[in-house]
């Protein structure tokens, strides 16, 4: 369990103060208890809470790092004639 706590602490250091506050607020609501001092409280989290915490922080970081690429791609392709329909099913080969 110490390994996951170390991973969370490492990820947490990559966040801005605003992101840290947002994560703290979200996890407090999710876990239905106040988390006054995030890092010192990690030792009280059960394994499932630690996994959720790690995944939440990691997801925030991945989103933050990749949104500029998505916005740039959208701008580059917004006037292109792209398919407007998505469908699922089997492809038949004759």
Tab-separated table of C-alpha atoms in Angstrom, residues 16-72:
chain	number	residue	atom	x	y	z
A	16	UNK	CA	-1.468	23.299	-9.401
A	17	UNK	CA	-2.909	24.623	-6.133
A	18	UNK	CA	-6.288	25.029	-7.844
A	19	UNK	CA	-6.211	21.429	-9.093
A	20	UNK	CA	-5.215	20.186	-5.627
A	21	UNK	CA	-8.192	21.987	-4.093
A	22	UNK	CA	-10.491	20.589	-6.784
A	23	UNK	CA	-9.258	17.014	-6.203
A	24	UNK	CA	-9.606	17.446	-2.446
A	25	UNK	CA	-13.171	18.715	-2.797
A	26	UNK	CA	-14.163	15.980	-5.258
A	27	UNK	CA	-12.719	13.182	-3.133
A	28	UNK	CA	-14.279	14.586	0.042
A	29	UNK	CA	-17.658	14.407	-1.653
A	30	UNK	CA	-17.022	10.980	-3.148
A	31	UNK	CA	-15.767	9.445	0.088
A	32	UNK	CA	-18.447	11.314	2.075
A	33	UNK	CA	-16.031	12.730	4.640
A	34	UNK	CA	-13.940	15.872	4.908
A	35	UNK	CA	-10.305	15.529	3.926
A	36	UNK	CA	-8.686	18.545	5.593
A	37	UNK	CA	-5.051	17.747	4.782
A	38	UNK	CA	-4.859	15.491	1.748
A	39	UNK	CA	-1.312	14.112	1.966
A	40	UNK	CA	-1.398	13.370	5.693
A	41	UNK	CA	-4.816	11.699	5.307
A	42	UNK	CA	-3.647	9.177	2.686
A	43	UNK	CA	-2.650	6.662	5.362
A	44	UNK	CA	-6.308	6.540	6.481
A	45	UNK	CA	-7.579	5.619	2.992
A	46	UNK	CA	-8.463	2.006	2.267
A	47	UNK	CA	-7.053	0.321	-0.847
A	48	UNK	CA	-10.089	1.066	-3.013
A	49	UNK	CA	-9.970	4.754	-2.044
A	50	UNK	CA	-6.274	4.872	-2.867
A	51	UNK	CA	-6.880	3.386	-6.318
A	52	UNK	CA	-9.718	5.848	-6.994
A	53	UNK	CA	-7.512	8.706	-5.806
A	54	UNK	CA	-4.578	7.663	-7.999
A	55	UNK	CA	-6.809	7.221	-11.050
A	56	UNK	CA	-8.565	10.546	-10.478
A	57	UNK	CA	-5.324	12.498	-10.201
A	58	UNK	CA	-3.800	10.659	-13.143
A	59	UNK	CA	-6.906	11.361	-15.241
A	60	UNK	CA	-6.748	15.056	-14.407
A	61	UNK	CA	-3.103	15.217	-15.417
A	62	UNK	CA	-3.703	13.312	-18.679
A	63	UNK	CA	-6.637	15.561	-19.545
A	64	UNK	CA	-4.678	18.719	-18.807
A	65	UNK	CA	-1.745	17.546	-20.919
A	66	UNK	CA	-3.837	16.415	-23.897
A	67	UNK	CA	-6.615	19.003	-24.193
A	68	UNK	CA	-4.414	21.469	-26.122
A	69	UNK	CA	-3.744	18.744	-28.712
A	70	UNK	CA	-7.458	18.038	-29.035
A	71	UNK	CA	-8.308	21.714	-29.441
A	72	UNK	CA	-5.614	22.139	-32.079
